[in-house]
Short mmCIF file of C-alpha atoms (C1' of nucleotides) in Angstrom, two decimals:
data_model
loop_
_atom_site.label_atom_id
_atom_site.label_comp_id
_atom_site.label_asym_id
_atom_site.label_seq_id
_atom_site.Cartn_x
_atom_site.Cartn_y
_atom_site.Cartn_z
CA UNK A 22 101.13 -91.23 -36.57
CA UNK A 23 100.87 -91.20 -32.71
CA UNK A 24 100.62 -94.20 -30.98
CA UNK A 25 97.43 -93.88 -30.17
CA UNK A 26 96.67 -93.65 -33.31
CA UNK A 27 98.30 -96.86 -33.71
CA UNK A 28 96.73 -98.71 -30.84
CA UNK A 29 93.36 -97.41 -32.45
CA UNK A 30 93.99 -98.96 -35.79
CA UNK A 31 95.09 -102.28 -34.14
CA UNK A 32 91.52 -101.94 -32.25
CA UNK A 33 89.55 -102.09 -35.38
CA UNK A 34 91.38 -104.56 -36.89
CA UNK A 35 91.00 -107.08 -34.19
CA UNK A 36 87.28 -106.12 -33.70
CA UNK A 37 86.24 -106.03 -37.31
CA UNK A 38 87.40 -109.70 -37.98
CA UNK A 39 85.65 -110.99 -34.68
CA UNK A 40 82.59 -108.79 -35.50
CA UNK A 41 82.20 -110.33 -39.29
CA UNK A 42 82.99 -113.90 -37.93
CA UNK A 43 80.04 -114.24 -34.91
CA UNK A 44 78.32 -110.85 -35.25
CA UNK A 45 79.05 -107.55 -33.03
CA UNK A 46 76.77 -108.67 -30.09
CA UNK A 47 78.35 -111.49 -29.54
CA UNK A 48 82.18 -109.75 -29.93
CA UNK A 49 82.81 -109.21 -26.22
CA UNK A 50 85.23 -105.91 -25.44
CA UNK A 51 87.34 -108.51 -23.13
CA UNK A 52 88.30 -110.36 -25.77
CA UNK A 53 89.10 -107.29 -28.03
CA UNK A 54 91.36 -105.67 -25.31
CA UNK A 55 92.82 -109.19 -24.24
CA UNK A 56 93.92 -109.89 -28.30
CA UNK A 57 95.06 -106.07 -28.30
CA UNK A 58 97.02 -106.42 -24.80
CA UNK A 59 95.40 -103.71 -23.94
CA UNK A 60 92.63 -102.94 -20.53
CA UNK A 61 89.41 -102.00 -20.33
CA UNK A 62 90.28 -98.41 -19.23
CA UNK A 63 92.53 -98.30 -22.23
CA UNK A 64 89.92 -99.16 -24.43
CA UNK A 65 87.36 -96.70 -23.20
CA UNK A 66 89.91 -94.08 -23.35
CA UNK A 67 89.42 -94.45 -27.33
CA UNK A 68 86.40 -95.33 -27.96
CA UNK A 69 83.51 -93.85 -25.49
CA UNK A 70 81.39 -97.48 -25.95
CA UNK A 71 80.47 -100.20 -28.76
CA UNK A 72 78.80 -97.88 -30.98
CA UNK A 73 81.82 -95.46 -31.34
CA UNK A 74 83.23 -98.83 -32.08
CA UNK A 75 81.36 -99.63 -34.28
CA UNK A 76 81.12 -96.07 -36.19
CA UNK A 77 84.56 -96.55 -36.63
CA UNK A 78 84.75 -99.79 -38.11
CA UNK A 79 82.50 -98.88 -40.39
CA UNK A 80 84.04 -95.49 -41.76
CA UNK A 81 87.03 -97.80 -42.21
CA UNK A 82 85.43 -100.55 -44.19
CA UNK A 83 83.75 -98.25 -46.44
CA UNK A 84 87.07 -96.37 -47.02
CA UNK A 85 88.65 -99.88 -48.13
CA UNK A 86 85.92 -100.61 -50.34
CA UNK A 87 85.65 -97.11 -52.05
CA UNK A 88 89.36 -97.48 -52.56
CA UNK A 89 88.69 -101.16 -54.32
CA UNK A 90 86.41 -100.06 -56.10
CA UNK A 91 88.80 -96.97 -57.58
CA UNK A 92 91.51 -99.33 -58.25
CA UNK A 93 89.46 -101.58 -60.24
CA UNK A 94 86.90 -99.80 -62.37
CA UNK A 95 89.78 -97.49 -63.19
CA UNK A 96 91.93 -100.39 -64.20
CA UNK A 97 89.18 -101.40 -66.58
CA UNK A 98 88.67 -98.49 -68.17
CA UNK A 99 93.01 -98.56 -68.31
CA UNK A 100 92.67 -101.43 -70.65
CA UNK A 101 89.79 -100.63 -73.12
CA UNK A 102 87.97 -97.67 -74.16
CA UNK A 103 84.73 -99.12 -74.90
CA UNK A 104 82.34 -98.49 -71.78
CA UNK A 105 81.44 -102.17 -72.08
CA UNK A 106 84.41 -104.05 -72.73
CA UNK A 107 85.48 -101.74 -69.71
CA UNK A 108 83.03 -102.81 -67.47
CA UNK A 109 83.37 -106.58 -67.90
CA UNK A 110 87.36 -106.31 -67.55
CA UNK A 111 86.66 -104.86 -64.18
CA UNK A 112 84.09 -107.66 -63.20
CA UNK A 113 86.32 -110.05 -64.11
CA UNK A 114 88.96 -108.38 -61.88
CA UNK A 115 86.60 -107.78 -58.67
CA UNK A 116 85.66 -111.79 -59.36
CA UNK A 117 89.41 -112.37 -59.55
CA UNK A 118 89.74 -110.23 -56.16
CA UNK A 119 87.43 -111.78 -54.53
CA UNK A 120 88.75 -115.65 -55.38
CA UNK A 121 92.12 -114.22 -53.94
CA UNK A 122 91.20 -113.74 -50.61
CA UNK A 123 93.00 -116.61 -48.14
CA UNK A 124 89.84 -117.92 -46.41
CA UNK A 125 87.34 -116.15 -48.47
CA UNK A 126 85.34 -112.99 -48.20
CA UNK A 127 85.55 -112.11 -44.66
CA UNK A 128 82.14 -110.92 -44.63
CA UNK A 129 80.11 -107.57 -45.10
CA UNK A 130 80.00 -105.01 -42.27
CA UNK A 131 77.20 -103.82 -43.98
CA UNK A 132 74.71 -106.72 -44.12
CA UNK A 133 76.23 -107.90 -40.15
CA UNK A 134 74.69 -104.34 -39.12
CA UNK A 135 71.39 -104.41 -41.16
CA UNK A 136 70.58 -107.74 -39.54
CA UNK A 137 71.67 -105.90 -35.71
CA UNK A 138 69.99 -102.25 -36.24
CA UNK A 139 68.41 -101.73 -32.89
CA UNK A 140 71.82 -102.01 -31.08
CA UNK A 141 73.53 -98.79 -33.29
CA UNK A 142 71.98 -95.12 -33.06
CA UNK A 143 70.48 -93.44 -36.03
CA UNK A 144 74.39 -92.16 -36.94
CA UNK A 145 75.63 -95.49 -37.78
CA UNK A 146 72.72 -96.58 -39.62
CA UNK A 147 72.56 -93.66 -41.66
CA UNK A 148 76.30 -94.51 -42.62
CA UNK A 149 75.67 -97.50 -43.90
CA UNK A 150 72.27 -96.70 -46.01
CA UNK A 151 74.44 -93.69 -47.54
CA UNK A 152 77.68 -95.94 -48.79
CA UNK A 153 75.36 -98.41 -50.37
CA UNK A 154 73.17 -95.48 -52.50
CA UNK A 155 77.14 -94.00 -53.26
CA UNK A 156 77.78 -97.94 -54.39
CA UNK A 157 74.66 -97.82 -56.33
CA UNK A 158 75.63 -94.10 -58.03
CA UNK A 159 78.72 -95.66 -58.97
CA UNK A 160 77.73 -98.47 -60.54
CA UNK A 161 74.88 -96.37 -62.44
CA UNK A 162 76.89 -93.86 -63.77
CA UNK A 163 79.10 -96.96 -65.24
CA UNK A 164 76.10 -98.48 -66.75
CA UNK A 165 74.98 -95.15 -67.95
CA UNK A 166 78.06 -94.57 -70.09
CA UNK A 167 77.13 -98.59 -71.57
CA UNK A 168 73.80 -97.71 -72.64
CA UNK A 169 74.89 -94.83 -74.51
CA UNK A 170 76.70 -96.77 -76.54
CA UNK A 171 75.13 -99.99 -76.91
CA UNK A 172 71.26 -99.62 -76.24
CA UNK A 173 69.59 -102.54 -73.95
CA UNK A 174 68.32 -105.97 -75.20
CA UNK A 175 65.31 -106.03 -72.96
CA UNK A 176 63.49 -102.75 -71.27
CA UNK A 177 65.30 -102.72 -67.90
CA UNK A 178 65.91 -100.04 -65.65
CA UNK A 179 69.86 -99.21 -64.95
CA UNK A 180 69.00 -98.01 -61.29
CA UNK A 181 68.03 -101.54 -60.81
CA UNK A 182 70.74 -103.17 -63.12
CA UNK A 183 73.16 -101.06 -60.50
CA UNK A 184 71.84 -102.36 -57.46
CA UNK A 185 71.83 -105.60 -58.77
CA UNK A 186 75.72 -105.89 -58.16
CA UNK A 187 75.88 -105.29 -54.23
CA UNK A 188 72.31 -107.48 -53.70
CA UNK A 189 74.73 -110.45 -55.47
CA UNK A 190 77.80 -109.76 -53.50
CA UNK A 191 75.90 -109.47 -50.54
CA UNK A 192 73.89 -112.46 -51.20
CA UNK A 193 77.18 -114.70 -52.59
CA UNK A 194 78.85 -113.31 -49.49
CA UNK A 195 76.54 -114.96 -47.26
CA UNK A 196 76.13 -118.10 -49.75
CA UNK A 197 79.62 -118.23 -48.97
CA UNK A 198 79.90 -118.18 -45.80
CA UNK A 199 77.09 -120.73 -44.73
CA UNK A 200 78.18 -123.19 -47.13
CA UNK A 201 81.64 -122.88 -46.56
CA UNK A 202 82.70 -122.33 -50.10
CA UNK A 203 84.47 -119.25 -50.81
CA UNK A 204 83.91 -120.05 -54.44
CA UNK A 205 79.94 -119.15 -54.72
CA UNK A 206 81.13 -115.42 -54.83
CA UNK A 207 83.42 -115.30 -57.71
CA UNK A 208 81.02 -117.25 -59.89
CA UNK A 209 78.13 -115.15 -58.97
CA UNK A 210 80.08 -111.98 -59.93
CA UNK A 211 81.44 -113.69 -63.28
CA UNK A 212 77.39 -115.06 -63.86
CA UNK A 213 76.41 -110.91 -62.85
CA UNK A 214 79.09 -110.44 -65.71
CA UNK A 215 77.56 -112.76 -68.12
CA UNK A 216 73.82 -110.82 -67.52
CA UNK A 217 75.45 -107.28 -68.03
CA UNK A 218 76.76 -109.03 -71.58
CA UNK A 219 73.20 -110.27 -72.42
CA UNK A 220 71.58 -107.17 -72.19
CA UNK A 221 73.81 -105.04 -73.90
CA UNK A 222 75.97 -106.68 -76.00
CA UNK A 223 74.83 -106.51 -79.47
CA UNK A 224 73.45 -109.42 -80.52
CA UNK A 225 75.72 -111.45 -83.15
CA UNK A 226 74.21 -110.38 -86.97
CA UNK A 227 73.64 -113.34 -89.34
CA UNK B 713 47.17 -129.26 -30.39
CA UNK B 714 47.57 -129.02 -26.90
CA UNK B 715 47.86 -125.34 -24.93
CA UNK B 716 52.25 -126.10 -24.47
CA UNK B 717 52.45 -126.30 -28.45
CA UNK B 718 50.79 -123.30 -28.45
CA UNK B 719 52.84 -121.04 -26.24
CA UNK B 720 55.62 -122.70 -27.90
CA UNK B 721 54.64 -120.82 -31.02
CA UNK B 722 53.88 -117.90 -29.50
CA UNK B 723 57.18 -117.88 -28.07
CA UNK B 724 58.52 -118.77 -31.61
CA UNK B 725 56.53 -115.70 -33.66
CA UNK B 726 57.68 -113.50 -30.79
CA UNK B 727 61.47 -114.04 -31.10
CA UNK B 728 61.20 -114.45 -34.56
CA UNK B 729 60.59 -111.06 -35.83
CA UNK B 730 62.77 -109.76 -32.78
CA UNK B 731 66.19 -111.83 -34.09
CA UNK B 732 64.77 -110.21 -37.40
CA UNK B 733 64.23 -106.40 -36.56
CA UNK B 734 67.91 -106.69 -34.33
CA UNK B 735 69.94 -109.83 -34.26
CA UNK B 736 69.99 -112.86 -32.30
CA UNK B 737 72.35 -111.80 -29.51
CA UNK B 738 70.68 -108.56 -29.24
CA UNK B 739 67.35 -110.33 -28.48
CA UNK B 740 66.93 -110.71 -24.44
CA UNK B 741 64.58 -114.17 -23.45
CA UNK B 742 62.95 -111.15 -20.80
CA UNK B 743 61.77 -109.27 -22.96
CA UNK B 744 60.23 -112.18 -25.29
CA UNK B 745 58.60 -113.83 -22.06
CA UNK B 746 57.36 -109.82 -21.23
CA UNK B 747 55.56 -110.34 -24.44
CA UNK B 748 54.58 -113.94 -24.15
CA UNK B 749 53.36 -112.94 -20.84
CA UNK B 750 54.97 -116.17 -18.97
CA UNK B 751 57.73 -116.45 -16.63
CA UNK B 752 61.84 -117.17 -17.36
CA UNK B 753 60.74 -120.63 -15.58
CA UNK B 754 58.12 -121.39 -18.28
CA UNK B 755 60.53 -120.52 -21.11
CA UNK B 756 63.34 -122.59 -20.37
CA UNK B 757 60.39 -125.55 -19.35
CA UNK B 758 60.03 -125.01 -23.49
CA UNK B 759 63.82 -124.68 -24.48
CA UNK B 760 66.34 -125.79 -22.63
CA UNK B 761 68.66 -122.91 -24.19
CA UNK B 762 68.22 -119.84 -26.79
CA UNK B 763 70.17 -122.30 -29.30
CA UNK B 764 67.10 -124.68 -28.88
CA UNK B 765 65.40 -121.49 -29.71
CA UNK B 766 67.04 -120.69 -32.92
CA UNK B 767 66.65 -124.40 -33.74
CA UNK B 768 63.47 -124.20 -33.56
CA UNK B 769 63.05 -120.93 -35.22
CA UNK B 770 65.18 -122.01 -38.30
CA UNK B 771 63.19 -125.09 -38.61
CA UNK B 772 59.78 -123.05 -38.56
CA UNK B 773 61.26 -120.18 -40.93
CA UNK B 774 62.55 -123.37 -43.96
CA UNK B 775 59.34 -124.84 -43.51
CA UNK B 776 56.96 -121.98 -44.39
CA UNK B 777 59.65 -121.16 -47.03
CA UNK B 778 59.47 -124.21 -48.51
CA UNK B 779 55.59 -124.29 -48.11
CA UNK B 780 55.76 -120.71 -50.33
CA UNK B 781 57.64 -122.33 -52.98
CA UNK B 782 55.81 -125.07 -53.48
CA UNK B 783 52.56 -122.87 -54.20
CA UNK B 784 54.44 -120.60 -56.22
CA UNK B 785 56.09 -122.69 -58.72
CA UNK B 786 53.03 -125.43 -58.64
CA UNK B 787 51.04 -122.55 -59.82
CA UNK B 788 53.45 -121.25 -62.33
CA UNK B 789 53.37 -124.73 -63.88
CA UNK B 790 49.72 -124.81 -64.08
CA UNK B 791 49.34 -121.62 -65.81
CA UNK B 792 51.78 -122.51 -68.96
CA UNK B 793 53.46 -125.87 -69.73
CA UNK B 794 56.00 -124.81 -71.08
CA UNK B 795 59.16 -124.55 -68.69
CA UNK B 796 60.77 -120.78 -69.45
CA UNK B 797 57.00 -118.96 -69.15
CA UNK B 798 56.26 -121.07 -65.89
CA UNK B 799 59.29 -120.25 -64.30
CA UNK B 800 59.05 -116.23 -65.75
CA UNK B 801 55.45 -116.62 -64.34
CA UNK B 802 56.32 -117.58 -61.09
CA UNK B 803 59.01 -115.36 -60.62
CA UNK B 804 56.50 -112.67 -61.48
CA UNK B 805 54.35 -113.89 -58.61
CA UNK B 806 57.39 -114.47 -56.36
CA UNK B 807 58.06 -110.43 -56.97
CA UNK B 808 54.30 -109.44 -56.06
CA UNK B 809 54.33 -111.89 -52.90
CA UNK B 810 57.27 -110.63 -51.53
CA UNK B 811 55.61 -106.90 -52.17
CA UNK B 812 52.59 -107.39 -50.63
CA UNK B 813 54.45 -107.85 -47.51
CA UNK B 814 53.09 -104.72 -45.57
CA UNK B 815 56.35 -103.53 -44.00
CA UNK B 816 58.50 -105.24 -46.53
CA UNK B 817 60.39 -108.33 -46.16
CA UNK B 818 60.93 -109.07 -42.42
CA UNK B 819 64.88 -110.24 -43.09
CA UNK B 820 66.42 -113.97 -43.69
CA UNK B 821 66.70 -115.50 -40.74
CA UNK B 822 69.49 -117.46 -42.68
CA UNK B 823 70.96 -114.62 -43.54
CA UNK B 824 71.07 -113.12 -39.79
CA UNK B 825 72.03 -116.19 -38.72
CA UNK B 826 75.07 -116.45 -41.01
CA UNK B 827 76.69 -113.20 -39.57
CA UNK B 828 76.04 -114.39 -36.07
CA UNK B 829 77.48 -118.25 -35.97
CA UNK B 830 79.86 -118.75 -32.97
CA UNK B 831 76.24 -118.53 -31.33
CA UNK B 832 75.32 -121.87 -32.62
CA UNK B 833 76.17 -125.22 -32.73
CA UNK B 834 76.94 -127.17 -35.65
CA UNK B 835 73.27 -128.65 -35.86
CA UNK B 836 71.91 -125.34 -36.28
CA UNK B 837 74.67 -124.23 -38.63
CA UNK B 838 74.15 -127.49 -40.78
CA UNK B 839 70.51 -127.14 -41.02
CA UNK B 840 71.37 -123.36 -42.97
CA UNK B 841 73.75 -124.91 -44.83
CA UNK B 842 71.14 -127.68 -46.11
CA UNK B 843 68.02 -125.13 -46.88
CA UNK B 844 70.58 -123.41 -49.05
CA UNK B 845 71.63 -126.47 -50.94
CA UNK B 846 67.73 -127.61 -51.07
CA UNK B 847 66.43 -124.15 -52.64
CA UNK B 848 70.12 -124.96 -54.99
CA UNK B 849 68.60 -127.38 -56.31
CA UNK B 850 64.86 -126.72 -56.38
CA UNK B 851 66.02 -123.83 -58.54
CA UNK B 852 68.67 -125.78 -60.65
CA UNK B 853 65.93 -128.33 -61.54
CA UNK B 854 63.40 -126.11 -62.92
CA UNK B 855 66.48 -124.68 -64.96
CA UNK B 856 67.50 -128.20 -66.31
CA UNK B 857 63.51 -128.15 -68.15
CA UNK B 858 64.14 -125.65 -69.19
CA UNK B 859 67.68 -125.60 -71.16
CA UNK B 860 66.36 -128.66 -72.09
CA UNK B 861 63.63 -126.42 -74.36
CA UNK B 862 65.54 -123.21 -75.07
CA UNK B 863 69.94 -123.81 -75.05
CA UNK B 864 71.22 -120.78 -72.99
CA UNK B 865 72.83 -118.23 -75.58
CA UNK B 866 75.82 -117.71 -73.27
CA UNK B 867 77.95 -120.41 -72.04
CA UNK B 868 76.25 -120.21 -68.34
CA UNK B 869 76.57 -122.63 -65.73
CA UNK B 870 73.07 -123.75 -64.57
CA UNK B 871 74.13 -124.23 -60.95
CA UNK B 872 75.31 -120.52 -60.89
CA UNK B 873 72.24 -119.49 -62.31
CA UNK B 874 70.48 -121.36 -59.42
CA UNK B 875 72.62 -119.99 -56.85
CA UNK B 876 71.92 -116.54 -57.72
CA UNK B 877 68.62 -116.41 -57.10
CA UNK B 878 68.96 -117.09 -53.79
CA UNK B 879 71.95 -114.82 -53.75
CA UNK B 880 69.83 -111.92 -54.78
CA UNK B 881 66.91 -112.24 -52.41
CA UNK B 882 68.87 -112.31 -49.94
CA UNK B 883 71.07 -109.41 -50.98
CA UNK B 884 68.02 -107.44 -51.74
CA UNK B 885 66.08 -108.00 -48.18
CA UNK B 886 69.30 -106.88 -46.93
CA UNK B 887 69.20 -103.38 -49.18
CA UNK B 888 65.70 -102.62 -48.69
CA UNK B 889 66.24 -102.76 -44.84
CA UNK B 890 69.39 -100.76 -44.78
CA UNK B 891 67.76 -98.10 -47.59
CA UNK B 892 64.22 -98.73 -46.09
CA UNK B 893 63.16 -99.76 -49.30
CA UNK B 894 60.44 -102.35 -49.24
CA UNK B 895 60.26 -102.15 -53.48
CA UNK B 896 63.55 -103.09 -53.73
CA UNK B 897 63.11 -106.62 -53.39
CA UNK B 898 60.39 -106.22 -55.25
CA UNK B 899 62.33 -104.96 -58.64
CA UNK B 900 65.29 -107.18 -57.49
CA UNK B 901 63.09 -110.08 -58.80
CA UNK B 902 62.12 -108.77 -61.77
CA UNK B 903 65.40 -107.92 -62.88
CA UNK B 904 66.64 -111.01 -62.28
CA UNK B 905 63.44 -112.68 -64.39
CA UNK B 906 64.75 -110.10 -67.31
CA UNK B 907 67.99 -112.30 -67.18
CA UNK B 908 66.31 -115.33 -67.36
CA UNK B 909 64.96 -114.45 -70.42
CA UNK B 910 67.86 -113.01 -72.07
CA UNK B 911 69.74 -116.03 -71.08
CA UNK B 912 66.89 -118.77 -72.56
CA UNK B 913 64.63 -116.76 -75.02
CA UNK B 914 65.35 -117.26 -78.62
CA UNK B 915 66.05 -114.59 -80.10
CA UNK B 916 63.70 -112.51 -82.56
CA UNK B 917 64.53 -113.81 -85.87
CA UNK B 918 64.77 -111.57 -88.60
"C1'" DC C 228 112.39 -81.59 -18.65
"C1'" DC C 229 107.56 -81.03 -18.76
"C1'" DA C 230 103.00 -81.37 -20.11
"C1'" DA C 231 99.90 -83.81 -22.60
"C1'" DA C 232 98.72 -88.35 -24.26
"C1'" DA C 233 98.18 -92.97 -23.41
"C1'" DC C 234 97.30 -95.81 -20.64
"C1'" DT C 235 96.73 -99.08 -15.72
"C1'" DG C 236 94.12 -100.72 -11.49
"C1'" DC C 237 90.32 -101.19 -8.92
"C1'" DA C 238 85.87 -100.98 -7.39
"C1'" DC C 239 81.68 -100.67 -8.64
"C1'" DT C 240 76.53 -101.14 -11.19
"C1'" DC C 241 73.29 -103.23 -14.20
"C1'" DA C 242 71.44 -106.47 -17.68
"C1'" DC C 243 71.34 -110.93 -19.45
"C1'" DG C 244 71.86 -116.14 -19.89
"C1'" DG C 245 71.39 -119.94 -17.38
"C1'" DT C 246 70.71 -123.27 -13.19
"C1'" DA C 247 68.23 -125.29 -9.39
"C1'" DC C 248 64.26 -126.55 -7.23
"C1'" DG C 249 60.05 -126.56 -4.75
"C1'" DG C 250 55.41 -125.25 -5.30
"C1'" DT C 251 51.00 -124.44 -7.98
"C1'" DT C 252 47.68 -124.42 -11.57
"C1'" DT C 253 45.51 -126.56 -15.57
"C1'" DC C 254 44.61 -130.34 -18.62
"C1'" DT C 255 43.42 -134.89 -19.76
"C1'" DC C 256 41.97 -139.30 -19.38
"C1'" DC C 257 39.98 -143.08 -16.97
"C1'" DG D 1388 35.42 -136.50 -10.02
"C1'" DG D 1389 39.92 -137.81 -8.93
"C1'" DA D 1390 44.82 -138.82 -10.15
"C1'" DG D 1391 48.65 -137.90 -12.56
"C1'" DA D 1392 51.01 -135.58 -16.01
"C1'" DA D 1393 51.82 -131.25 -18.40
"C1'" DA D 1394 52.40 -126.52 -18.07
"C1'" DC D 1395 53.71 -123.37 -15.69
"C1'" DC D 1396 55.22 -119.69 -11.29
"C1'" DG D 1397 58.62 -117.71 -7.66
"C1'" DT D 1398 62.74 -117.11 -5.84
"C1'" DA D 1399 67.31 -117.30 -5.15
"C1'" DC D 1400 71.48 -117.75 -7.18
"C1'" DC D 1401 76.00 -117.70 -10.44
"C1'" DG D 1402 78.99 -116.03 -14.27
"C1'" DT D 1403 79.85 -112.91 -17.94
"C1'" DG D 1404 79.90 -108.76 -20.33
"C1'" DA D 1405 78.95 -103.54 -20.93
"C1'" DG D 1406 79.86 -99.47 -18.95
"C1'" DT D 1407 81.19 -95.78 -15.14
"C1'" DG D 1408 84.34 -93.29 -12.16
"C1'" DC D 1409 88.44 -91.90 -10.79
"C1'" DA D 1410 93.01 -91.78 -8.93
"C1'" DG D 1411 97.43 -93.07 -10.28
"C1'" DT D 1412 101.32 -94.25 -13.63
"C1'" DT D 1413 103.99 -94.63 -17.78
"C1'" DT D 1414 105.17 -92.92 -22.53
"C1'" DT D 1415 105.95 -89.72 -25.79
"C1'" DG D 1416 106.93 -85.54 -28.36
"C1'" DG D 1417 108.35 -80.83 -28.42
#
DNA sequence: CCAAAACTGCACTCACGGTACGGTTTCTCC
DNA sequence: GGAGAAACCGTACCGTGAGTGCAGTTTTGG
């Protein structure tokens, strides 16, 4: 790795935390380059203005989450075979995750861009709409493999079951954050967890 | 009302539904005065600062909210007595509310303001923070009636189940903006009413 | 050692938030 | 209808932050 590469990395690191904490309008490149020891000219000379920036950032957050989510689901489906039992090990795990973080969940790039949209080109925006449907794939396909096996309590739809999981992290994200209680999002993935029981676990014969 | 309250919400509609379409930073007072039509002089005669502004706007935004809830859950209690089909009912009519919207929810000003709050002051901050606990426990009331009724199957906890209503509004206005998916709100609702029922609704006996 | 990569320094421009203040129009009430 | 308050307008100004341009300097890897 060059050390440009490096200085890059260090970049994004520094921006993505101020961006999540006050929003990416109000991250100023001064303070970026000032916390990276870096100048302006240095900065430019990587990225050509905030919306590289922010292309960037993103590309890197969904690359960390993708790889989360690997980890995890494949970790469940490590320690049972059933489809269900699978998928509620890995909730629990993404809940435990989650409660792990230091100062909570830092915050979704996603949800600080959909609330910003004019400021990024069509590029970025298209970025993020495409990582949540791949989310949403991934979390159908799981659910697909469920109702195989274990047909649905009530008449729901498993596209919407799906998205379901990143409107609650989203939403306990930001629950989170303006209560100040890091908390809210664990329970609202373990209460997601108790739902996905309800509708397919069989119900308990007399 | 005299003609200043009146430009006063003009100004207020205005900058609402730009903080909505692009952030709160990303909003310039010019070009909400451009569509006022009055001068930077007669803005800041109105607010002495854009945090006035969001004050202002927040204040506006919880009180129609409230004003929505009230109508909707009055109503559902009018059309059954008992508490599990008033509350299904008026999540029913929360869902086609929030699709009649004709371009789809405009965005949680809540929500957009969580992601942006170095730009505020506490007061602003602590008036989010209280509209969240408020809906908390609107929603965690209406849930107390009815466990009284119908004992949840699974060992939930009622606050939770509260909290994630709110948590998956607000994570669905943020999908259907990124996917530019008005319905998904919409469905977001009524999947959500399908887990109410699971968790409170006897079950079939045999 | 040399060329490319990775910067620095400086001098700008433009947009935006905000201040200051004197002047002018428009209500409102007596 | 007149006085005074409320609701503005105009202009000039400051600080900050994004972004440009470009010449010069250091660092690094082959």
């Amino acid at each position: 790795m060059g050390k440009g590469e490096a200085t890059r990395e260090r970049i994004l690191e520094i921006a993505e935390s101020a961006v999540l904490a006050k929003g990416f309008g109000a991250t100023s490149i001064d303070e970026v380059i000032a916390e990276a020891g870096l100048t302006k000219s240095g900065f430019f000379y990587h990225f050509k203005d905030k919306n590289a920036l922010a292309h960037e950032m993103l590309r890197r957050y969904v690359a960390t989450n993708d790889q989360l989510f690997d980890e995890i689901f494949a970790r469940g489906h490590q320690l049972s075979d059933d489809p269900l039992q699978a998928f509620l090990i890995s909730l629990k795990l993404l809940a435990e995750t989650m409660s792990d973080l230091p100062n909570g969940h830092p915050g979704c790039l996603i949800a600080s861009i959909c609330y910003q949209e004019r400021l990024f080109d069509r590029e970025v925006r298209e970025l993020t709409a495409q990582s949540v449907r791949d989310w949403n794939a991934r979390f159908r396909k799981i659910l697909d493999g469920i109702a195989a096996v274990y047909p649905p309590r009530e008449p729901v739809d498993l596209d919407d079951v799906a998205d379901m999981l990143s409107c609650i992290v989203d939403g306990a994200i930001i629950m989170s954050k303006t209560l100040n209680d890091p908390s809210r999002l664990e329970r609202q993935i373990l209460i997601f967890r108790s739902c996905v029981k309800l509708m397919f676990a069989p119900s308990p014969l007399p």
